[in-house]
Short mmCIF file of N, CA and C in Angstrom, two decimals:
data_model
loop_
_atom_site.label_atom_id
_atom_site.label_comp_id
_atom_site.label_asym_id
_atom_site.label_seq_id
_atom_site.Cartn_x
_atom_site.Cartn_y
_atom_site.Cartn_z
N MET A 1 118.81 87.79 110.92
CA MET A 1 118.59 86.54 110.22
C MET A 1 119.08 85.34 111.05
N ASN A 2 120.16 85.54 111.77
CA ASN A 2 120.68 84.47 112.59
C ASN A 2 119.64 84.02 113.62
N THR A 3 118.98 84.99 114.25
CA THR A 3 117.95 84.67 115.25
C THR A 3 116.79 83.94 114.60
N LEU A 4 116.38 84.39 113.43
CA LEU A 4 115.25 83.77 112.74
C LEU A 4 115.52 82.29 112.47
N TYR A 5 116.67 81.97 111.95
CA TYR A 5 116.94 80.59 111.56
C TYR A 5 117.48 79.70 112.67
N ASN A 6 118.15 80.27 113.63
CA ASN A 6 118.75 79.46 114.69
C ASN A 6 117.89 79.33 115.94
N ASN A 7 116.97 80.25 116.15
CA ASN A 7 116.15 80.23 117.37
C ASN A 7 114.66 80.07 117.09
N SER A 8 114.30 79.69 115.91
CA SER A 8 112.89 79.51 115.57
C SER A 8 112.60 78.03 115.39
N LYS A 9 111.33 77.68 115.54
CA LYS A 9 110.91 76.30 115.36
C LYS A 9 110.11 76.19 114.07
N PHE A 10 110.54 75.32 113.18
CA PHE A 10 109.86 75.12 111.91
C PHE A 10 109.15 73.77 111.95
N LEU A 11 107.99 73.75 112.55
CA LEU A 11 107.23 72.50 112.65
C LEU A 11 106.22 72.37 111.51
N ASN A 12 106.01 73.43 110.79
CA ASN A 12 104.97 73.46 109.76
C ASN A 12 105.52 73.23 108.36
N TRP A 13 106.50 72.38 108.21
CA TRP A 13 107.13 72.18 106.91
C TRP A 13 106.78 70.83 106.35
N SER A 14 105.56 70.69 105.91
CA SER A 14 105.11 69.46 105.27
C SER A 14 104.48 69.87 103.94
N PRO A 15 104.21 68.93 103.04
CA PRO A 15 103.71 69.29 101.70
C PRO A 15 102.46 70.17 101.72
N GLY A 16 101.50 69.89 102.59
CA GLY A 16 100.28 70.70 102.63
C GLY A 16 100.56 72.13 103.06
N PHE A 17 101.35 72.29 104.11
CA PHE A 17 101.69 73.63 104.58
C PHE A 17 102.49 74.39 103.52
N LEU A 18 103.46 73.71 102.91
CA LEU A 18 104.28 74.37 101.90
C LEU A 18 103.44 74.83 100.71
N ALA A 19 102.41 74.07 100.35
CA ALA A 19 101.52 74.48 99.26
C ALA A 19 100.88 75.83 99.57
N GLY A 20 100.44 75.99 100.82
CA GLY A 20 99.85 77.27 101.23
C GLY A 20 100.85 78.40 101.22
N TYR A 21 102.05 78.15 101.73
CA TYR A 21 103.08 79.18 101.75
C TYR A 21 103.47 79.62 100.34
N LEU A 22 103.69 78.63 99.48
CA LEU A 22 104.09 78.95 98.11
C LEU A 22 103.00 79.70 97.36
N LYS A 23 101.75 79.38 97.64
CA LYS A 23 100.63 80.10 97.02
C LYS A 23 100.65 81.56 97.46
N GLN A 24 100.90 81.81 98.74
CA GLN A 24 100.97 83.18 99.25
C GLN A 24 102.12 83.95 98.59
N ILE A 25 103.26 83.30 98.46
CA ILE A 25 104.42 83.94 97.84
C ILE A 25 104.12 84.25 96.38
N ASN A 26 103.57 83.28 95.66
CA ASN A 26 103.26 83.46 94.25
C ASN A 26 102.25 84.59 94.05
N ASP A 27 101.18 84.58 94.84
CA ASP A 27 100.17 85.64 94.72
C ASP A 27 100.77 87.00 95.00
N GLY A 28 101.62 87.09 96.01
CA GLY A 28 102.27 88.35 96.34
C GLY A 28 103.15 88.86 95.20
N LEU A 29 103.88 87.95 94.58
CA LEU A 29 104.73 88.33 93.45
C LEU A 29 103.90 88.79 92.26
N LEU A 30 102.83 88.06 91.95
CA LEU A 30 101.99 88.42 90.81
C LEU A 30 101.29 89.76 91.02
N LEU A 31 100.89 90.03 92.25
CA LEU A 31 100.20 91.29 92.55
C LEU A 31 101.15 92.41 92.96
N LYS A 32 102.46 92.08 92.99
CA LYS A 32 103.49 93.03 93.38
C LYS A 32 103.21 93.62 94.77
N GLN A 33 102.81 92.72 95.68
CA GLN A 33 102.54 93.11 97.06
C GLN A 33 103.69 92.67 97.95
N SER A 34 103.93 93.42 98.98
CA SER A 34 104.88 92.98 99.99
C SER A 34 104.17 93.04 101.34
N ARG A 35 104.60 92.19 102.26
CA ARG A 35 104.02 92.14 103.59
C ARG A 35 105.14 92.16 104.61
N GLN A 36 104.88 92.80 105.71
CA GLN A 36 105.81 92.80 106.82
C GLN A 36 105.51 91.59 107.70
N ILE A 37 106.42 91.24 108.56
CA ILE A 37 106.25 90.08 109.44
C ILE A 37 105.03 90.26 110.35
N ASP A 38 104.69 91.51 110.66
CA ASP A 38 103.57 91.76 111.56
C ASP A 38 102.24 91.99 110.82
N TYR A 39 102.16 91.49 109.59
CA TYR A 39 100.94 91.59 108.79
C TYR A 39 99.78 90.94 109.54
N GLN A 40 98.69 91.69 109.69
CA GLN A 40 97.50 91.16 110.37
C GLN A 40 96.30 91.36 109.44
N PHE A 41 95.43 90.38 109.44
CA PHE A 41 94.37 90.38 108.45
C PHE A 41 93.28 89.40 108.86
N TYR A 42 92.05 89.66 108.47
CA TYR A 42 91.01 88.64 108.52
C TYR A 42 90.03 88.89 107.39
N ASN A 43 89.51 87.80 106.85
CA ASN A 43 88.58 87.83 105.73
C ASN A 43 87.17 87.89 106.28
N LYS A 44 86.49 89.00 106.06
CA LYS A 44 85.16 89.23 106.61
C LYS A 44 84.10 88.30 106.02
N VAL A 45 84.38 87.72 104.87
CA VAL A 45 83.42 86.82 104.23
C VAL A 45 83.64 85.38 104.67
N ARG A 46 84.87 84.91 104.64
CA ARG A 46 85.15 83.50 104.90
C ARG A 46 85.33 83.14 106.37
N LEU A 47 85.91 84.03 107.15
CA LEU A 47 86.18 83.69 108.56
C LEU A 47 84.93 83.34 109.35
N PRO A 48 83.81 84.02 109.16
CA PRO A 48 82.60 83.66 109.91
C PRO A 48 82.12 82.22 109.67
N ASP A 49 82.55 81.61 108.57
CA ASP A 49 82.18 80.20 108.31
C ASP A 49 82.67 79.28 109.41
N LEU A 50 83.71 79.70 110.14
CA LEU A 50 84.23 78.85 111.22
C LEU A 50 83.24 78.68 112.36
N ALA A 51 82.22 79.50 112.42
CA ALA A 51 81.18 79.31 113.43
C ALA A 51 80.40 78.02 113.16
N LYS A 52 80.43 77.55 111.89
CA LYS A 52 79.69 76.34 111.51
C LYS A 52 80.61 75.19 111.08
N GLU A 53 81.85 75.52 110.71
CA GLU A 53 82.78 74.51 110.20
C GLU A 53 83.81 74.14 111.25
N THR A 54 84.59 73.13 110.95
CA THR A 54 85.64 72.67 111.85
C THR A 54 86.95 73.38 111.53
N LEU A 55 87.64 73.84 112.57
CA LEU A 55 88.99 74.36 112.42
C LEU A 55 89.94 73.21 112.72
N TYR A 56 90.77 72.85 111.75
CA TYR A 56 91.74 71.77 111.92
C TYR A 56 93.04 72.37 112.46
N VAL A 57 93.56 71.71 113.49
CA VAL A 57 94.75 72.20 114.18
C VAL A 57 95.78 71.07 114.23
N PRO A 58 97.03 71.35 113.85
CA PRO A 58 98.06 70.31 113.95
C PRO A 58 98.21 69.81 115.38
N GLU A 59 98.39 68.52 115.54
CA GLU A 59 98.50 67.88 116.86
C GLU A 59 99.59 68.52 117.71
N TYR A 60 100.68 68.96 117.10
CA TYR A 60 101.78 69.52 117.89
C TYR A 60 101.34 70.77 118.66
N VAL A 61 100.32 71.48 118.18
CA VAL A 61 99.84 72.67 118.89
C VAL A 61 99.26 72.27 120.24
N ARG A 62 98.48 71.19 120.25
CA ARG A 62 97.93 70.71 121.52
C ARG A 62 99.07 70.28 122.45
N GLU A 63 100.07 69.62 121.91
CA GLU A 63 101.19 69.17 122.72
C GLU A 63 101.93 70.35 123.34
N ILE A 64 102.16 71.40 122.54
CA ILE A 64 102.82 72.60 123.06
C ILE A 64 101.96 73.26 124.12
N PHE A 65 100.66 73.38 123.82
CA PHE A 65 99.74 74.05 124.74
C PHE A 65 99.64 73.28 126.05
N SER A 66 99.52 71.97 125.99
CA SER A 66 99.35 71.19 127.21
C SER A 66 100.62 71.08 128.04
N SER A 67 101.78 71.32 127.43
CA SER A 67 103.04 71.23 128.17
C SER A 67 103.39 72.53 128.90
N GLN A 68 102.65 73.59 128.64
CA GLN A 68 102.94 74.86 129.29
C GLN A 68 102.43 74.88 130.71
N LYS A 69 103.12 75.62 131.54
CA LYS A 69 102.66 75.80 132.92
C LYS A 69 101.42 76.67 132.91
N SER A 70 100.50 76.35 133.79
CA SER A 70 99.28 77.14 133.92
C SER A 70 99.63 78.52 134.44
N GLN A 71 99.09 79.53 133.77
CA GLN A 71 99.37 80.90 134.19
C GLN A 71 98.08 81.54 134.66
N ALA A 72 98.16 82.28 135.72
CA ALA A 72 96.99 83.02 136.19
C ALA A 72 96.64 84.09 135.17
N ASN A 73 95.38 84.31 134.99
CA ASN A 73 94.93 85.31 134.04
C ASN A 73 95.35 86.69 134.55
N GLN A 74 96.27 87.32 133.84
CA GLN A 74 96.83 88.61 134.27
C GLN A 74 95.79 89.73 134.27
N SER A 75 94.86 89.69 133.33
CA SER A 75 93.91 90.79 133.20
C SER A 75 92.67 90.60 134.05
N ASN A 76 92.54 89.45 134.70
CA ASN A 76 91.36 89.12 135.50
C ASN A 76 90.07 89.15 134.69
N VAL A 77 90.20 89.03 133.36
CA VAL A 77 89.03 88.97 132.50
C VAL A 77 88.72 87.51 132.23
N ILE A 78 87.51 87.12 132.53
CA ILE A 78 87.10 85.74 132.27
C ILE A 78 86.59 85.66 130.85
N GLN A 79 87.23 84.83 130.06
CA GLN A 79 86.83 84.69 128.66
C GLN A 79 86.05 83.41 128.45
N GLU A 80 85.16 83.46 127.49
CA GLU A 80 84.43 82.26 127.10
C GLU A 80 85.41 81.30 126.44
N PRO A 81 85.16 80.01 126.55
CA PRO A 81 86.01 79.06 125.82
C PRO A 81 85.71 79.12 124.32
N TYR A 82 86.67 78.69 123.54
CA TYR A 82 86.45 78.57 122.09
C TYR A 82 85.52 77.38 121.92
N ASN A 83 84.27 77.63 121.62
CA ASN A 83 83.31 76.53 121.55
C ASN A 83 82.83 76.23 120.14
N TYR A 84 83.57 76.71 119.15
CA TYR A 84 83.30 76.29 117.78
C TYR A 84 84.00 74.94 117.57
N LYS A 85 83.70 74.29 116.47
CA LYS A 85 84.29 72.98 116.21
C LYS A 85 85.80 73.10 116.00
N LEU A 86 86.51 72.19 116.65
CA LEU A 86 87.96 72.18 116.62
C LEU A 86 88.41 70.73 116.57
N LYS A 87 89.36 70.43 115.69
CA LYS A 87 89.84 69.05 115.61
C LYS A 87 91.36 69.06 115.49
N PHE A 88 92.02 68.35 116.41
CA PHE A 88 93.47 68.19 116.36
C PHE A 88 93.78 66.97 115.51
N VAL A 89 94.70 67.14 114.56
CA VAL A 89 95.03 66.05 113.65
C VAL A 89 96.54 65.97 113.45
N SER A 90 97.00 64.79 113.07
CA SER A 90 98.42 64.59 112.79
C SER A 90 98.80 65.30 111.49
N PHE A 91 100.12 65.50 111.29
CA PHE A 91 100.59 66.09 110.04
C PHE A 91 100.12 65.29 108.84
N ALA A 92 100.19 63.96 108.93
CA ALA A 92 99.80 63.11 107.80
C ALA A 92 98.34 63.32 107.44
N GLU A 93 97.47 63.34 108.45
CA GLU A 93 96.04 63.53 108.18
C GLU A 93 95.77 64.95 107.65
N LEU A 94 96.42 65.93 108.26
CA LEU A 94 96.20 67.31 107.83
C LEU A 94 96.70 67.52 106.40
N ASP A 95 97.88 67.00 106.08
CA ASP A 95 98.39 67.09 104.71
C ASP A 95 97.42 66.45 103.72
N SER A 96 96.91 65.29 104.08
CA SER A 96 95.96 64.60 103.21
C SER A 96 94.73 65.46 102.95
N LEU A 97 94.21 66.10 103.99
CA LEU A 97 93.03 66.95 103.84
C LEU A 97 93.35 68.22 103.04
N ILE A 98 94.47 68.84 103.33
CA ILE A 98 94.85 70.08 102.63
C ILE A 98 95.04 69.82 101.14
N LEU A 99 95.69 68.72 100.81
CA LEU A 99 96.04 68.44 99.42
C LEU A 99 94.94 67.75 98.64
N SER A 100 93.88 67.31 99.31
CA SER A 100 92.77 66.64 98.64
C SER A 100 91.95 67.66 97.84
N LYS A 101 91.63 67.30 96.63
CA LYS A 101 90.81 68.17 95.79
C LYS A 101 89.37 68.23 96.30
N ASP A 102 88.93 67.19 97.01
CA ASP A 102 87.55 67.10 97.48
C ASP A 102 87.32 67.77 98.82
N ALA A 103 88.36 67.90 99.63
CA ALA A 103 88.21 68.49 100.96
C ALA A 103 88.32 70.01 100.87
N ASN A 104 87.54 70.68 101.65
CA ASN A 104 87.62 72.13 101.76
C ASN A 104 87.65 72.44 103.24
N ILE A 105 88.84 72.57 103.78
CA ILE A 105 88.98 72.76 105.22
C ILE A 105 89.65 74.09 105.54
N LYS A 106 89.50 74.48 106.77
CA LYS A 106 90.21 75.63 107.30
C LYS A 106 91.14 75.11 108.38
N TYR A 107 92.41 75.49 108.29
CA TYR A 107 93.39 74.94 109.22
C TYR A 107 94.28 76.03 109.81
N LEU A 108 94.68 75.79 111.04
CA LEU A 108 95.47 76.73 111.80
C LEU A 108 96.96 76.46 111.60
N VAL A 109 97.71 77.53 111.49
CA VAL A 109 99.17 77.45 111.43
C VAL A 109 99.71 78.34 112.55
N TYR A 110 100.46 77.72 113.46
CA TYR A 110 101.10 78.43 114.57
C TYR A 110 102.58 78.47 114.26
N THR A 111 103.12 79.68 114.16
CA THR A 111 104.53 79.86 113.88
C THR A 111 105.17 80.63 115.02
N GLN A 112 106.15 80.02 115.65
CA GLN A 112 106.90 80.70 116.70
C GLN A 112 108.19 81.20 116.08
N ARG A 113 108.41 82.49 116.21
CA ARG A 113 109.61 83.12 115.67
C ARG A 113 110.34 83.76 116.82
N SER A 114 111.35 83.08 117.34
CA SER A 114 112.13 83.58 118.48
C SER A 114 111.18 83.92 119.62
N ASN A 115 110.94 85.20 119.90
CA ASN A 115 110.07 85.59 121.01
C ASN A 115 108.69 86.06 120.56
N ASP A 116 108.36 85.85 119.31
CA ASP A 116 107.08 86.28 118.77
C ASP A 116 106.33 85.06 118.22
N LYS A 117 105.08 85.27 117.86
CA LYS A 117 104.34 84.19 117.20
C LYS A 117 103.38 84.79 116.19
N ILE A 118 103.00 83.94 115.25
CA ILE A 118 102.01 84.29 114.24
C ILE A 118 100.99 83.17 114.23
N ILE A 119 99.72 83.54 114.34
CA ILE A 119 98.63 82.58 114.25
C ILE A 119 97.91 82.88 112.94
N SER A 120 97.84 81.89 112.06
CA SER A 120 97.18 82.06 110.77
C SER A 120 96.14 80.96 110.58
N ILE A 121 95.14 81.28 109.80
CA ILE A 121 94.17 80.27 109.37
C ILE A 121 94.11 80.33 107.85
N TYR A 122 94.33 79.18 107.24
CA TYR A 122 94.29 79.05 105.78
C TYR A 122 93.01 78.32 105.38
N ASP A 123 92.53 78.63 104.19
CA ASP A 123 91.42 77.91 103.58
C ASP A 123 92.01 77.03 102.49
N SER A 124 91.85 75.72 102.61
CA SER A 124 92.48 74.80 101.65
C SER A 124 91.86 74.86 100.27
N ARG A 125 90.69 75.47 100.16
CA ARG A 125 90.02 75.58 98.86
C ARG A 125 90.95 76.25 97.84
N ASP A 126 91.64 77.31 98.28
CA ASP A 126 92.52 78.03 97.37
C ASP A 126 93.81 78.50 98.06
N ASP A 127 94.08 77.94 99.25
CA ASP A 127 95.29 78.26 100.01
C ASP A 127 95.41 79.74 100.36
N LYS A 128 94.29 80.38 100.56
CA LYS A 128 94.28 81.79 100.97
C LYS A 128 94.29 81.89 102.49
N ILE A 129 94.95 82.90 102.99
CA ILE A 129 94.89 83.19 104.42
C ILE A 129 93.57 83.91 104.69
N ILE A 130 92.81 83.40 105.66
CA ILE A 130 91.56 84.07 106.01
C ILE A 130 91.66 84.76 107.38
N TYR A 131 92.75 84.50 108.09
CA TYR A 131 92.99 85.15 109.38
C TYR A 131 94.49 85.09 109.66
N GLN A 132 95.03 86.20 110.12
CA GLN A 132 96.41 86.18 110.57
C GLN A 132 96.61 87.26 111.62
N ARG A 133 97.29 86.87 112.69
CA ARG A 133 97.58 87.82 113.77
C ARG A 133 99.00 87.58 114.26
N PHE A 134 99.71 88.67 114.44
CA PHE A 134 101.09 88.66 114.93
C PHE A 134 101.07 89.07 116.40
N TYR A 135 101.80 88.33 117.24
CA TYR A 135 101.88 88.63 118.66
C TYR A 135 103.35 88.92 118.99
N PHE A 136 103.65 90.17 119.28
CA PHE A 136 105.00 90.60 119.61
C PHE A 136 105.33 90.20 121.04
N GLN A 137 106.50 89.60 121.24
CA GLN A 137 106.99 89.20 122.56
C GLN A 137 106.02 88.28 123.32
N ASN A 138 105.35 87.40 122.58
CA ASN A 138 104.40 86.47 123.18
C ASN A 138 104.45 85.17 122.37
N PRO A 139 105.49 84.36 122.56
CA PRO A 139 105.73 83.25 121.65
C PRO A 139 104.89 81.98 121.87
N ASN A 140 104.31 81.81 123.04
CA ASN A 140 103.64 80.54 123.33
C ASN A 140 102.19 80.54 122.88
N PHE A 141 101.75 79.40 122.37
CA PHE A 141 100.36 79.25 122.00
C PHE A 141 99.52 79.20 123.27
N GLU A 142 98.43 79.96 123.29
CA GLU A 142 97.58 80.05 124.47
C GLU A 142 96.11 79.90 124.07
N MET A 143 95.28 79.58 125.05
CA MET A 143 93.85 79.50 124.79
C MET A 143 93.31 80.84 124.29
N ASN A 144 93.91 81.94 124.74
CA ASN A 144 93.47 83.26 124.27
C ASN A 144 93.64 83.43 122.76
N ASP A 145 94.57 82.69 122.16
CA ASP A 145 94.72 82.77 120.71
C ASP A 145 93.46 82.29 120.01
N LEU A 146 92.89 81.20 120.52
CA LEU A 146 91.62 80.71 119.96
C LEU A 146 90.49 81.66 120.30
N ASN A 147 90.50 82.19 121.50
CA ASN A 147 89.46 83.14 121.90
C ASN A 147 89.51 84.40 121.03
N ASN A 148 90.70 84.85 120.67
CA ASN A 148 90.81 86.02 119.80
C ASN A 148 90.19 85.76 118.44
N ILE A 149 90.37 84.54 117.93
CA ILE A 149 89.75 84.17 116.66
C ILE A 149 88.22 84.22 116.82
N LYS A 150 87.74 83.64 117.89
CA LYS A 150 86.30 83.64 118.15
C LYS A 150 85.74 85.06 118.26
N LEU A 151 86.46 85.94 118.96
CA LEU A 151 86.00 87.32 119.11
C LEU A 151 85.91 88.05 117.76
N VAL A 152 86.87 87.77 116.87
CA VAL A 152 86.82 88.37 115.55
C VAL A 152 85.61 87.84 114.79
N ILE A 153 85.38 86.53 114.86
CA ILE A 153 84.22 85.94 114.17
C ILE A 153 82.93 86.57 114.69
N LYS A 154 82.81 86.68 116.00
CA LYS A 154 81.59 87.27 116.58
C LYS A 154 81.43 88.74 116.18
N SER A 155 82.53 89.47 116.05
CA SER A 155 82.43 90.88 115.69
C SER A 155 81.99 91.08 114.23
N ILE A 156 82.24 90.08 113.40
CA ILE A 156 81.88 90.17 111.98
C ILE A 156 80.42 89.79 111.76
N LYS A 157 79.98 88.78 112.50
CA LYS A 157 78.63 88.23 112.28
C LYS A 157 77.53 89.21 112.57
#
């Protein structure tokens, strides 16, 4: 617990994000479900919509990504870029969209936990997670994280 709270970054603590988290907790309690930290999931019905819709990403993700040193591709596999719609927005704008009754957006949540990370995509329509992937011993946000989302979408379609 000490590592979790003292060595983790909590950048996703705004009203819109908290609404999604609390909805997940409430649903889990009502359904008597428990999840481990490495819970991985994707919604086969909703996730493919990202091929046509915009994925909203908090601005800090771009800042973290752009501040990293360029790394040579270890696997020598050339990946396609994430070429679906993507929009980086401030916390204020993202909160406004998430909490708006009229907006129905899908937004990315990047959580760094010590030396691990979790990439999630929430649907603001009902605050459901439509994609989540846990990366053990790989804490930095990378372009491959977006490519992995794209590969899942392509595999479903």
